[in-house]
Amino acid sequence: MNFHILTLFPEMVQNGLNTSIIGRAVNAGLLSVETVNIRDYAFNKHQSVDDYPYGGGAGMLMQAEPVYLAYEAVAKRIGSRTAEKKKTRVVYLSPQGDVFTQKMAEELAAEEDLILLCGHYEGIDERVLEEIVTDYVSIGDYVLTGGELPAMVIADAVSRLVPGVLHNDVSAEFESFQDNLLEYPQYSRPEEWRGKKVPPVLLSGHHANIEKWRRQQSILRTKERRPDLLERSRLTEEERRWLEEEGGLV
Ligand code: ADE
């Protein structure tokens, strides 16, 4: 997976993604994170990339041309929309986009290259967005100062789904949002901490009982914390009956 991040703040993105698991995966050659400084494609002597919006209004807009040139440089280099290759997806981070989900992360993880476009100021001239963007993605219903943090969020969520990035391949499978259920609670040593004991079933060594307990905990936790998700999860008949006894779906 190769991320190409178009931004006015490349060092912010590089610093955010070159540590921990993602940094290790980059060093191992499983991922690459290229940042492209849109300012390098400014076409005036002041190297400015923003201007006032036509029609008036608050703030400044990023101009179309530097964004387009930055995109074009990347697209040419990676051979986007050539005979051999379909158009690379270009994700524009914006509160106006579809809200990012685990399902979208899975879909994006199947791409070979991904271009992430970060806006700043009051946004980007609409014409270049129409020209290059394939996906509008928001990371939630709140407004940030720019698309850099959302781009890092997406790169992180997508990267950990790339085979080999998490050392343990199963750990991306059994976790929150799998089948629309949240993850069960986990415990490590000591067996008793400040008077609180680890649930005895986890010490029993009985794998079938442990699996059943974990699944039930996932269901209960989802019911408590994210009832909206539970409605979309696929419970067995037996689990539905059990949940009914526990107090029902709502
Ligand atoms: N840019 C500013 N706010 C954003 C958000 N919530 N999601 C994605 N991009 C953004």
Coordinates of N, CA and C and ligand atoms in Angstrom, one line a residue:
M1 N 0.8 -1.2 0.0 CA 0.0 0.0 0.0 C 0.9 1.2 0.0
N2 N 0.6 2.1 -1.0 CA 1.4 3.3 -1.0 C 0.5 4.5 -0.9
F3 N 0.7 5.3 0.2 CA -0.1 6.5 0.5 C 0.7 7.7 -0.1
H4 N -0.1 8.5 -0.8 CA 0.5 9.8 -1.4 C -0.4 10.9 -0.8
I5 N 0.2 11.7 0.1 CA -0.6 12.7 0.8 C -0.2 14.1 0.4
L6 N -1.2 14.7 -0.2 CA -1.0 16.1 -0.7 C -1.4 17.1 0.4
T7 N -0.5 17.9 0.8 CA -0.7 18.7 2.0 C 0.2 19.9 2.0
L8 N -0.2 20.9 2.8 CA 0.6 22.1 3.0 C 1.5 21.9 4.2
F9 N 1.3 20.8 4.9 CA 2.1 20.5 6.1 C 2.6 19.1 6.2
P10 N 3.6 18.9 5.2 CA 4.1 17.5 5.1 C 4.8 17.0 6.4
E11 N 5.5 17.9 7.1 CA 6.2 17.4 8.3 C 5.2 16.9 9.3
M12 N 4.0 17.6 9.4 CA 3.0 17.1 10.4 C 2.6 15.7 10.1
V13 N 2.4 15.4 8.8 CA 1.9 14.1 8.4 C 3.1 13.0 8.6
Q14 N 4.3 13.4 8.2 CA 5.4 12.5 8.3 C 5.7 12.2 9.8
N15 N 5.7 13.2 10.6 CA 5.9 13.0 12.1 C 4.8 12.1 12.7
G16 N 3.6 12.3 12.2 CA 2.5 11.5 12.8 C 2.5 10.1 12.4
L17 N 3.1 9.8 11.2 CA 3.0 8.4 10.7 C 4.4 7.6 10.7
N18 N 5.4 8.3 11.2 CA 6.7 7.5 11.1 C 7.1 6.8 12.4
T19 N 6.2 6.7 13.4 CA 6.5 6.1 14.6 C 5.6 4.8 14.8
S20 N 6.0 4.0 15.8 CA 5.2 2.9 16.2 C 4.9 1.9 15.1
I21 N 3.7 1.3 15.0 CA 3.5 0.2 14.1 C 3.6 0.6 12.6
I22 N 3.1 1.8 12.3 CA 3.1 2.3 10.9 C 4.5 2.6 10.5
G23 N 5.3 3.2 11.4 CA 6.7 3.5 11.1 C 7.5 2.2 10.8
R24 N 7.2 1.2 11.6 CA 7.9 -0.1 11.5 C 7.5 -0.7 10.2
A25 N 6.2 -0.6 9.8 CA 5.8 -1.2 8.5 C 6.4 -0.5 7.3
V26 N 6.6 0.8 7.5 CA 7.2 1.5 6.4 C 8.7 1.1 6.3
N27 N 9.4 0.9 7.4 CA 10.8 0.5 7.4 C 10.9 -0.9 6.8
A28 N 9.9 -1.7 7.0 CA 9.9 -3.1 6.6 C 9.5 -3.2 5.1
G29 N 9.1 -2.1 4.5 CA 8.7 -2.0 3.1 C 7.3 -2.5 2.8
L30 N 6.5 -2.6 3.8 CA 5.1 -3.1 3.6 C 4.2 -1.9 3.2
L31 N 4.6 -0.7 3.5 CA 3.8 0.5 3.2 C 4.8 1.6 2.8
S32 N 4.3 2.5 2.0 CA 5.1 3.8 1.9 C 4.2 5.0 2.1
V33 N 4.8 6.0 2.7 CA 4.0 7.2 3.0 C 4.8 8.3 2.3
E34 N 4.3 8.8 1.2 CA 4.9 9.9 0.5 C 4.1 11.2 0.8
T35 N 4.7 12.2 1.2 CA 4.0 13.5 1.3 C 4.4 14.4 0.2
V36 N 3.5 15.1 -0.4 CA 3.8 16.1 -1.4 C 3.3 17.5 -1.0
N37 N 4.3 18.4 -0.9 CA 4.0 19.7 -0.4 C 3.4 20.5 -1.6
I38 N 2.1 20.8 -1.4 CA 1.4 21.6 -2.4 C 2.0 22.9 -2.7
R39 N 2.7 23.5 -1.7 CA 3.3 24.8 -1.9 C 4.5 24.7 -2.9
D40 N 5.0 23.5 -3.1 CA 6.1 23.4 -4.1 C 5.5 23.6 -5.5
Y41 N 4.2 23.6 -5.6 CA 3.6 23.7 -7.0 C 2.9 25.1 -7.1
A42 N 3.2 26.0 -6.2 CA 2.7 27.4 -6.3 C 3.3 28.0 -7.6
F43 N 2.5 28.8 -8.2 CA 3.0 29.3 -9.5 C 3.2 30.8 -9.5
N44 N 3.3 31.4 -8.3 CA 3.7 32.8 -8.3 C 4.9 33.0 -7.5
K45 N 5.5 34.2 -7.6 CA 6.8 34.4 -7.0 C 6.7 34.4 -5.4
H46 N 5.5 34.7 -4.9 CA 5.4 34.7 -3.4 C 5.1 33.3 -2.9
Q47 N 5.0 32.3 -3.8 CA 4.7 30.9 -3.4 C 3.4 30.8 -2.6
S48 N 2.5 31.7 -2.9 CA 1.2 31.6 -2.1 C 0.3 30.6 -2.9
V49 N -0.5 30.0 -2.1 CA -1.4 28.9 -2.6 C -2.8 29.2 -2.3
D50 N -3.1 30.4 -1.7 CA -4.4 30.7 -1.3 C -4.9 32.0 -1.8
D51 N -6.2 32.2 -1.8 CA -6.7 33.5 -2.3 C -8.1 33.7 -1.7
Y52 N -8.6 35.0 -1.9 CA -9.9 35.3 -1.4 C -11.0 34.6 -2.2
P53 N -12.1 34.2 -1.6 CA -13.2 33.6 -2.3 C -14.0 34.6 -3.1
Y54 N -14.3 34.2 -4.4 CA -15.2 35.1 -5.1 C -16.6 35.2 -4.4
G55 N -17.2 36.3 -4.4 CA -18.5 36.5 -3.8 C -18.4 36.9 -2.3
G56 N -17.1 37.0 -1.8 CA -16.9 37.4 -0.5 C -17.0 36.3 0.5
G57 N -16.9 36.6 1.8 CA -17.0 35.6 2.8 C -15.7 35.5 3.6
A58 N -15.8 34.7 4.7 CA -14.7 34.7 5.6 C -13.5 33.8 5.0
G59 N -12.3 34.1 5.4 CA -11.2 33.3 5.1 C -10.7 33.2 3.7
M60 N -9.7 32.3 3.5 CA -9.1 32.1 2.3 C -9.3 30.7 1.7
L61 N -9.2 30.6 0.4 CA -9.4 29.3 -0.2 C -8.1 28.8 -0.8
M62 N -7.8 27.5 -0.8 CA -6.7 27.0 -1.6 C -7.0 27.1 -3.1
Q63 N -6.1 27.5 -3.9 CA -6.3 27.7 -5.3 C -6.3 26.4 -6.0
A64 N -6.9 26.3 -7.2 CA -7.1 25.1 -7.9 C -5.7 24.6 -8.5
E65 N -5.0 25.6 -9.1 CA -3.8 25.1 -9.9 C -2.7 24.4 -9.1
P66 N -2.3 24.9 -7.9 CA -1.2 24.2 -7.2 C -1.7 22.8 -6.8
V67 N -2.9 22.7 -6.4 CA -3.5 21.4 -6.0 C -3.5 20.4 -7.2
Y68 N -3.9 21.0 -8.4 CA -3.9 20.1 -9.6 C -2.5 19.7 -10.0
L69 N -1.6 20.6 -9.9 CA -0.2 20.3 -10.3 C 0.4 19.2 -9.4
A70 N 0.1 19.4 -8.1 CA 0.7 18.4 -7.1 C 0.1 17.0 -7.4
Y71 N -1.2 17.0 -7.7 CA -1.9 15.8 -8.0 C -1.3 15.1 -9.3
E72 N -1.2 16.0 -10.3 CA -0.7 15.5 -11.6 C 0.7 14.9 -11.5
A73 N 1.5 15.5 -10.7 CA 2.9 15.0 -10.5 C 2.8 13.6 -10.0
V74 N 2.0 13.4 -8.9 CA 1.9 12.1 -8.3 C 1.3 11.1 -9.3
A75 N 0.2 11.5 -9.9 CA -0.6 10.6 -10.8 C 0.3 10.1 -11.9
K76 N 1.1 11.0 -12.5 CA 2.0 10.6 -13.6 C 3.1 9.6 -13.1
R77 N 3.6 9.9 -11.9 CA 4.7 9.0 -11.4 C 4.1 7.6 -11.1
I78 N 2.9 7.5 -10.6 CA 2.4 6.2 -10.3 C 1.6 5.5 -11.4
G79 N 1.6 6.3 -12.5 CA 0.9 5.7 -13.7 C -0.6 5.6 -13.5
S80 N -1.2 6.5 -12.8 CA -2.7 6.5 -12.7 C -3.3 6.7 -14.0
R81 N -4.4 6.0 -14.3 CA -5.2 6.2 -15.5 C -4.4 5.9 -16.8
T82 N -3.5 5.0 -16.7 CA -2.8 4.6 -17.9 C -3.4 3.3 -18.4
A83 N -2.9 2.8 -19.5 CA -3.4 1.6 -20.1 C -3.4 0.4 -19.1
E84 N -2.3 0.4 -18.3 CA -2.1 -0.7 -17.3 C -2.9 -0.5 -16.1
K85 N -3.3 0.7 -15.8 CA -3.8 1.0 -14.4 C -5.0 1.9 -14.5
K86 N -6.0 1.5 -13.6 CA -7.2 2.3 -13.5 C -6.9 3.6 -12.7
K87 N -7.8 4.6 -12.7 CA -7.5 5.8 -12.0 C -7.4 5.5 -10.5
T88 N -6.3 6.1 -10.0 CA -6.1 5.9 -8.5 C -7.1 6.7 -7.8
R89 N -7.6 6.1 -6.7 CA -8.6 6.8 -5.9 C -8.0 8.0 -5.2
V90 N -8.7 9.2 -5.3 CA -8.3 10.4 -4.6 C -9.3 10.8 -3.6
V91 N -8.8 10.7 -2.3 CA -9.8 10.9 -1.2 C -9.5 12.3 -0.7
Y92 N -10.6 13.1 -0.7 CA -10.5 14.5 -0.2 C -11.2 14.4 1.2
L93 N -10.4 14.9 2.2 CA -10.8 14.9 3.6 C -11.7 16.1 3.8
S94 N -12.9 15.9 4.2 CA -13.8 17.0 4.4 C -15.0 16.7 5.3
P95 N -15.4 17.6 6.1 CA -16.6 17.3 6.9 C -17.8 17.0 6.1
Q96 N -17.8 17.4 4.8 CA -18.9 17.1 3.9 C -18.9 15.7 3.4
G97 N -17.9 14.9 3.7 CA -17.8 13.5 3.1 C -18.6 12.5 3.8
D98 N -18.6 11.3 3.3 CA -19.2 10.1 3.9 C -18.4 9.8 5.2
V99 N -19.1 9.5 6.3 CA -18.4 9.3 7.5 C -17.6 8.0 7.5
F100 N -16.3 8.1 7.8 CA -15.4 6.9 7.7 C -15.8 5.8 8.6
T101 N -15.7 4.6 8.1 CA -16.1 3.4 8.9 C -15.0 2.3 8.6
Q102 N -15.1 1.3 9.5 CA -14.2 0.1 9.3 C -14.3 -0.5 7.9
K103 N -15.6 -0.5 7.5 CA -15.9 -1.1 6.2 C -15.1 -0.3 5.1
M104 N -15.1 1.0 5.2 CA -14.4 1.8 4.2 C -12.9 1.5 4.3
A105 N -12.4 1.4 5.5 CA -11.0 1.1 5.7 C -10.7 -0.2 5.0
E106 N -11.5 -1.2 5.1 CA -11.3 -2.5 4.4 C -11.3 -2.4 2.9
E107 N -12.2 -1.6 2.4 CA -12.3 -1.3 1.0 C -11.0 -0.6 0.5
L108 N -10.6 0.4 1.2 CA -9.4 1.2 0.7 C -8.1 0.3 0.9
A109 N -8.1 -0.6 1.8 CA -6.9 -1.4 2.0 C -6.6 -2.3 0.8
A110 N -7.6 -2.5 0.0 CA -7.4 -3.3 -1.2 C -6.8 -2.6 -2.4
E111 N -6.6 -1.3 -2.2 CA -6.0 -0.5 -3.3 C -4.5 -0.6 -3.2
E112 N -3.8 -0.4 -4.4 CA -2.4 -0.4 -4.3 C -1.8 1.0 -4.0
D113 N -2.4 2.0 -4.5 CA -2.0 3.4 -4.2 C -3.3 4.1 -3.8
L114 N -3.1 5.1 -2.9 CA -4.2 5.9 -2.4 C -3.6 7.4 -2.3
I115 N -4.4 8.3 -3.0 CA -4.0 9.7 -2.8 C -4.9 10.4 -1.9
L116 N -4.4 11.0 -0.8 CA -5.2 11.7 0.2 C -4.9 13.2 0.1
L117 N -6.0 13.9 -0.2 CA -5.8 15.4 -0.4 C -6.3 16.1 0.9
C118 N -5.4 16.9 1.5 CA -5.7 17.6 2.7 C -6.0 19.1 2.4
G119 N -7.1 19.6 2.7 CA -7.4 21.0 2.5 C -7.0 21.8 3.8
H120 N -6.9 23.1 3.6 CA -6.7 23.9 4.8 C -7.4 25.2 4.5
Y121 N -7.3 26.1 5.5 CA -8.1 27.4 5.4 C -9.5 27.0 5.3
E122 N -10.2 27.7 4.4 CA -11.7 27.5 4.3 C -12.0 26.4 3.3
G123 N -11.0 25.7 2.7 CA -11.3 24.7 1.8 C -10.5 24.9 0.5
I124 N -11.0 24.2 -0.6 CA -10.2 24.2 -1.9 C -11.2 24.6 -3.0
D125 N -10.7 25.3 -3.9 CA -11.5 25.8 -5.1 C -12.3 24.5 -5.7
E126 N -13.6 24.7 -5.8 CA -14.4 23.5 -6.1 C -14.0 22.9 -7.5
R127 N -13.5 23.7 -8.4 CA -13.3 23.1 -9.8 C -12.2 22.0 -9.8
V128 N -11.2 22.2 -8.9 CA -10.2 21.1 -8.9 C -10.7 19.9 -8.2
L129 N -11.6 20.1 -7.3 CA -12.1 18.9 -6.6 C -13.0 18.1 -7.6
E130 N -13.8 18.8 -8.4 CA -14.6 18.1 -9.4 C -13.7 17.4 -10.4
E131 N -12.5 17.9 -10.6 CA -11.6 17.3 -11.6 C -10.9 16.1 -11.1
I132 N -10.5 16.0 -9.8 CA -9.6 14.9 -9.4 C -10.2 14.0 -8.3
V133 N -11.2 14.5 -7.5 CA -11.5 13.7 -6.3 C -12.5 12.6 -6.7
T134 N -12.2 11.4 -6.1 CA -13.1 10.3 -6.4 C -14.0 10.0 -5.1
D135 N -13.5 10.3 -3.9 CA -14.2 10.0 -2.7 C -14.1 11.2 -1.7
Y136 N -15.2 11.6 -1.1 CA -15.2 12.6 -0.1 C -15.4 11.9 1.2
V137 N -14.4 12.1 2.1 CA -14.5 11.3 3.4 C -14.3 12.3 4.6
S138 N -15.2 12.1 5.6 CA -15.2 12.8 6.8 C -14.8 11.8 7.9
I139 N -14.1 12.3 9.0 CA -13.9 11.4 10.1 C -14.8 11.6 11.2
G140 N -15.8 12.4 11.0 CA -16.8 12.6 12.1 C -17.5 14.0 12.0
D141 N -18.6 14.1 12.7 CA -19.3 15.4 12.6 C -18.8 16.5 13.5
Y142 N -17.6 16.9 13.2 CA -17.0 18.1 13.8 C -16.0 18.7 12.8
V143 N -15.6 19.9 13.1 CA -14.8 20.6 12.1 C -13.4 20.8 12.6
L144 N -12.4 20.3 11.9 CA -11.0 20.4 12.2 C -10.4 21.6 11.4
T145 N -9.1 22.0 11.7 CA -8.5 23.1 11.0 C -8.0 22.6 9.7
G146 N -7.8 21.4 9.4 CA -7.3 20.9 8.1 C -7.5 19.4 8.0
G147 N -7.2 18.9 6.8 CA -7.4 17.5 6.5 C -6.2 16.6 7.0
E148 N -5.2 17.2 7.6 CA -4.0 16.4 7.9 C -4.3 15.3 9.0
L149 N -4.9 15.7 10.1 CA -5.3 14.7 11.1 C -6.2 13.6 10.5
P150 N -7.3 14.0 9.8 CA -8.1 13.0 9.2 C -7.3 12.0 8.2
A151 N -6.4 12.6 7.4 CA -5.6 11.8 6.5 C -4.8 10.7 7.3
M152 N -4.2 11.2 8.5 CA -3.5 10.3 9.3 C -4.3 9.2 9.9
V153 N -5.6 9.6 10.3 CA -6.5 8.6 10.8 C -6.8 7.5 9.8
I154 N -7.0 8.0 8.6 CA -7.4 7.0 7.5 C -6.1 6.1 7.2
A155 N -5.0 6.8 7.1 CA -3.8 6.0 6.8 C -3.5 4.9 7.9
D156 N -3.8 5.3 9.1 CA -3.5 4.4 10.2 C -4.5 3.2 10.1
A157 N -5.8 3.5 10.0 CA -6.8 2.5 10.0 C -6.7 1.5 8.8
V158 N -6.3 2.1 7.7 CA -6.1 1.3 6.5 C -4.8 0.4 6.6
S159 N -3.7 1.0 7.1 CA -2.4 0.4 7.2 C -2.5 -0.9 8.0
R160 N -3.2 -0.8 9.1 CA -3.2 -2.0 10.0 C -4.0 -3.2 9.4
L161 N -4.7 -3.0 8.3 CA -5.3 -4.1 7.6 C -4.5 -4.7 6.5
V162 N -3.4 -4.0 6.2 CA -2.5 -4.5 5.1 C -1.7 -5.7 5.7
P163 N -1.8 -6.9 5.0 CA -1.2 -8.1 5.5 C 0.3 -7.9 6.0
G164 N 0.6 -8.4 7.2 CA 2.0 -8.3 7.7 C 2.2 -7.1 8.6
V165 N 1.3 -6.0 8.5 CA 1.6 -4.8 9.3 C 1.4 -5.1 10.8
L166 N 0.3 -5.8 11.1 CA 0.2 -6.3 12.5 C 0.9 -7.6 12.5
H167 N 1.8 -7.9 13.4 CA 2.5 -9.1 13.4 C 1.6 -10.3 13.4
N168 N 0.6 -10.2 14.2 CA -0.3 -11.3 14.4 C -1.5 -11.1 13.5
D169 N -1.6 -11.9 12.4 CA -2.6 -11.7 11.4 C -4.0 -11.8 11.9
V170 N -4.2 -12.6 13.0 CA -5.6 -12.7 13.4 C -6.0 -11.5 14.2
S171 N -5.1 -10.7 14.7 CA -5.5 -9.7 15.6 C -6.4 -8.6 15.0
A172 N -6.3 -8.5 13.7 CA -7.2 -7.5 13.0 C -8.6 -8.1 12.8
E173 N -8.7 -9.4 13.0 CA -10.0 -10.1 12.7 C -10.9 -10.0 13.9
F174 N -10.3 -10.3 15.1 CA -11.2 -10.4 16.3 C -11.1 -9.1 17.1
E175 N -11.8 -8.1 16.6 CA -11.7 -6.8 17.3 C -13.0 -6.0 17.1
S176 N -13.0 -4.8 17.7 CA -14.2 -4.0 17.6 C -14.6 -3.8 16.2
F177 N -15.9 -3.9 15.9 CA -16.6 -3.7 14.7 C -16.6 -4.9 13.8
Q178 N -15.9 -5.9 14.2 CA -16.1 -7.2 13.5 C -17.5 -7.6 13.6
D179 N -18.2 -7.8 12.6 CA -19.6 -8.2 12.6 C -20.4 -7.1 13.4
N180 N -20.0 -5.9 13.4 CA -20.7 -4.8 14.1 C -20.9 -5.1 15.6
L181 N -19.9 -5.8 16.2 CA -19.8 -5.9 17.6 C -18.5 -5.3 18.2
L182 N -18.6 -4.7 19.4 CA -17.4 -4.2 20.0 C -16.6 -5.3 20.7
E183 N -15.4 -5.1 20.9 CA -14.5 -6.1 21.5 C -14.9 -6.4 22.9
Y184 N -14.7 -7.6 23.3 CA -14.9 -8.0 24.7 C -13.8 -7.5 25.6
P185 N -14.1 -7.4 26.9 CA -13.0 -6.9 27.8 C -11.8 -7.9 28.0
Q186 N -10.7 -7.3 28.2 CA -9.5 -8.2 28.3 C -8.7 -7.9 29.6
Y187 N -8.0 -8.9 30.1 CA -7.3 -8.8 31.3 C -5.9 -9.5 31.2
S188 N -5.0 -8.9 32.0 CA -3.6 -9.5 32.0 C -3.2 -9.6 33.5
R189 N -2.0 -10.1 33.7 CA -1.6 -10.3 35.1 C -1.5 -9.0 35.9
P190 N -1.8 -8.9 37.2 CA -2.0 -10.1 38.1 C -3.4 -10.6 38.1
E191 N -3.7 -11.7 38.6 CA -5.0 -12.3 38.7 C -5.9 -11.5 39.5
E192 N -5.4 -10.8 40.5 CA -6.2 -9.9 41.3 C -5.4 -8.6 41.4
W193 N -6.1 -7.5 41.1 CA -5.5 -6.2 41.1 C -6.4 -5.2 42.0
R194 N -5.8 -4.7 43.0 CA -6.6 -3.9 43.9 C -8.0 -4.4 44.3
G195 N -8.0 -5.7 44.6 CA -9.2 -6.3 45.0 C -10.1 -6.8 43.8
K196 N -9.8 -6.4 42.6 CA -10.6 -6.8 41.4 C -10.0 -8.0 40.8
K197 N -10.9 -9.1 40.6 CA -10.4 -10.4 40.1 C -10.7 -10.5 38.6
V198 N -9.8 -11.2 37.9 CA -10.0 -11.6 36.5 C -11.2 -12.6 36.5
P199 N -12.2 -12.4 35.6 CA -13.3 -13.4 35.5 C -12.8 -14.8 35.5
P200 N -13.3 -15.7 36.4 CA -12.8 -17.0 36.5 C -12.7 -17.8 35.2
V201 N -13.7 -17.7 34.4 CA -13.7 -18.5 33.1 C -12.4 -18.3 32.3
L202 N -11.8 -17.1 32.4 CA -10.6 -16.9 31.6 C -9.4 -17.7 32.2
L203 N -9.5 -18.1 33.4 CA -8.4 -18.9 34.0 C -8.7 -20.4 33.9
S204 N -9.8 -20.8 33.4 CA -10.3 -22.2 33.4 C -9.6 -23.0 32.4
G205 N -9.0 -22.4 31.4 CA -8.4 -23.2 30.3 C -9.4 -23.9 29.4
H206 N -10.7 -23.7 29.6 CA -11.7 -24.3 28.8 C -12.0 -23.4 27.6
H207 N -11.4 -23.7 26.4 CA -11.5 -22.8 25.3 C -12.9 -22.5 24.8
A208 N -13.7 -23.5 24.7 CA -15.1 -23.3 24.2 C -15.8 -22.3 25.2
N209 N -15.7 -22.5 26.5 CA -16.4 -21.6 27.4 C -15.8 -20.2 27.3
I210 N -14.5 -20.1 27.1 CA -13.9 -18.8 27.0 C -14.5 -18.1 25.8
E211 N -14.5 -18.8 24.6 CA -15.1 -18.2 23.4 C -16.5 -17.7 23.6
K212 N -17.3 -18.6 24.2 CA -18.7 -18.2 24.4 C -18.8 -17.0 25.3
W213 N -18.0 -17.0 26.4 CA -18.1 -15.8 27.3 C -17.7 -14.6 26.6
R214 N -16.6 -14.6 25.8 CA -16.2 -13.4 25.1 C -17.2 -12.9 24.1
R215 N -17.8 -13.8 23.4 CA -18.9 -13.5 22.5 C -20.0 -12.8 23.2
Q216 N -20.4 -13.4 24.3 CA -21.5 -12.8 25.1 C -21.1 -11.4 25.7
Q217 N -19.9 -11.3 26.1 CA -19.4 -10.0 26.6 C -19.4 -8.9 25.5
S218 N -19.0 -9.4 24.3 CA -19.1 -8.4 23.1 C -20.5 -8.0 22.9
I219 N -21.4 -8.9 22.9 CA -22.8 -8.5 22.7 C -23.4 -7.6 23.8
L220 N -23.1 -7.9 25.0 CA -23.5 -7.0 26.1 C -22.9 -5.7 26.0
R221 N -21.6 -5.6 25.8 CA -20.9 -4.3 25.7 C -21.5 -3.5 24.5
T222 N -21.8 -4.1 23.4 CA -22.3 -3.4 22.3 C -23.7 -2.9 22.6
K223 N -24.5 -3.7 23.3 CA -25.8 -3.3 23.7 C -25.8 -2.1 24.6
E224 N -24.8 -2.1 25.5 CA -24.7 -1.0 26.5 C -24.1 0.3 25.8
R225 N -23.1 0.1 25.0 CA -22.3 1.3 24.6 C -22.7 1.8 23.2
R226 N -23.1 0.8 22.3 CA -23.4 1.2 20.9 C -24.6 0.4 20.4
P227 N -25.8 0.7 21.0 CA -27.0 -0.1 20.6 C -27.3 0.0 19.1
D228 N -26.9 1.1 18.5 CA -27.1 1.3 17.1 C -26.4 0.3 16.3
L229 N -25.2 -0.1 16.7 CA -24.4 -1.2 16.0 C -25.1 -2.5 16.2
L230 N -25.6 -2.8 17.4 CA -26.1 -4.1 17.7 C -27.2 -4.5 16.7
E231 N -28.0 -3.5 16.3 CA -29.1 -3.7 15.4 C -28.6 -4.3 14.1
R232 N -27.4 -4.0 13.7 CA -26.9 -4.4 12.5 C -26.0 -5.7 12.6
S233 N -25.8 -6.2 13.8 CA -25.0 -7.4 14.0 C -25.8 -8.6 13.7
R234 N -25.1 -9.7 13.3 CA -25.8 -10.9 13.0 C -25.6 -11.9 14.2
L235 N -26.7 -11.9 15.0 CA -26.7 -12.8 16.2 C -27.4 -14.1 15.8
T236 N -26.9 -15.2 16.4 CA -27.6 -16.5 16.1 C -28.9 -16.4 16.9
E237 N -29.8 -17.4 16.5 CA -31.1 -17.5 17.3 C -30.9 -17.7 18.7
E238 N -29.9 -18.6 19.0 CA -29.6 -18.8 20.4 C -29.1 -17.6 21.2
E239 N -28.3 -16.8 20.5 CA -27.8 -15.5 21.1 C -28.9 -14.5 21.3
R240 N -29.8 -14.5 20.4 CA -31.0 -13.6 20.5 C -31.8 -14.0 21.7
R241 N -32.1 -15.3 21.8 CA -32.9 -15.8 23.0 C -32.2 -15.4 24.3
W242 N -30.8 -15.6 24.3 CA -30.1 -15.3 25.5 C -30.1 -13.9 25.8
L243 N -30.0 -13.0 24.8 CA -30.0 -11.6 25.0 C -31.4 -11.1 25.5
E244 N -32.4 -11.8 25.0 CA -33.8 -11.5 25.5 C -33.9 -11.7 27.0
E245 N -33.3 -12.8 27.4 CA -33.3 -13.2 28.9 C -32.5 -12.1 29.6
E246 N -31.5 -11.6 29.0 CA -30.7 -10.6 29.7 C -31.3 -9.2 29.7
G247 N -32.5 -9.1 29.1 CA -33.2 -7.8 29.1 C -33.5 -7.2 27.7
G248 N -33.2 -8.0 26.7 CA -33.7 -7.6 25.3 C -32.7 -6.7 24.6
L249 N -33.1 -6.4 23.4 CA -32.2 -5.6 22.5 C -32.2 -4.1 22.9
V250 N -33.3 -3.7 23.5 CA -33.3 -2.2 23.8 C -33.4 -2.0 25.3
Ligands
ADE1 N1 -11.5 18.6 7.6 C1 -12.0 19.4 8.6 N2 -12.8 18.7 9.4 C2 -12.8 17.4 8.9 C3 -13.4 16.2 9.3 N3 -14.3 16.2 10.4 N4 -13.2 15.1 8.6 C4 -12.5 15.1 7.5 N5 -11.8 16.2 7.1 C5 -12.0 17.4 7.8

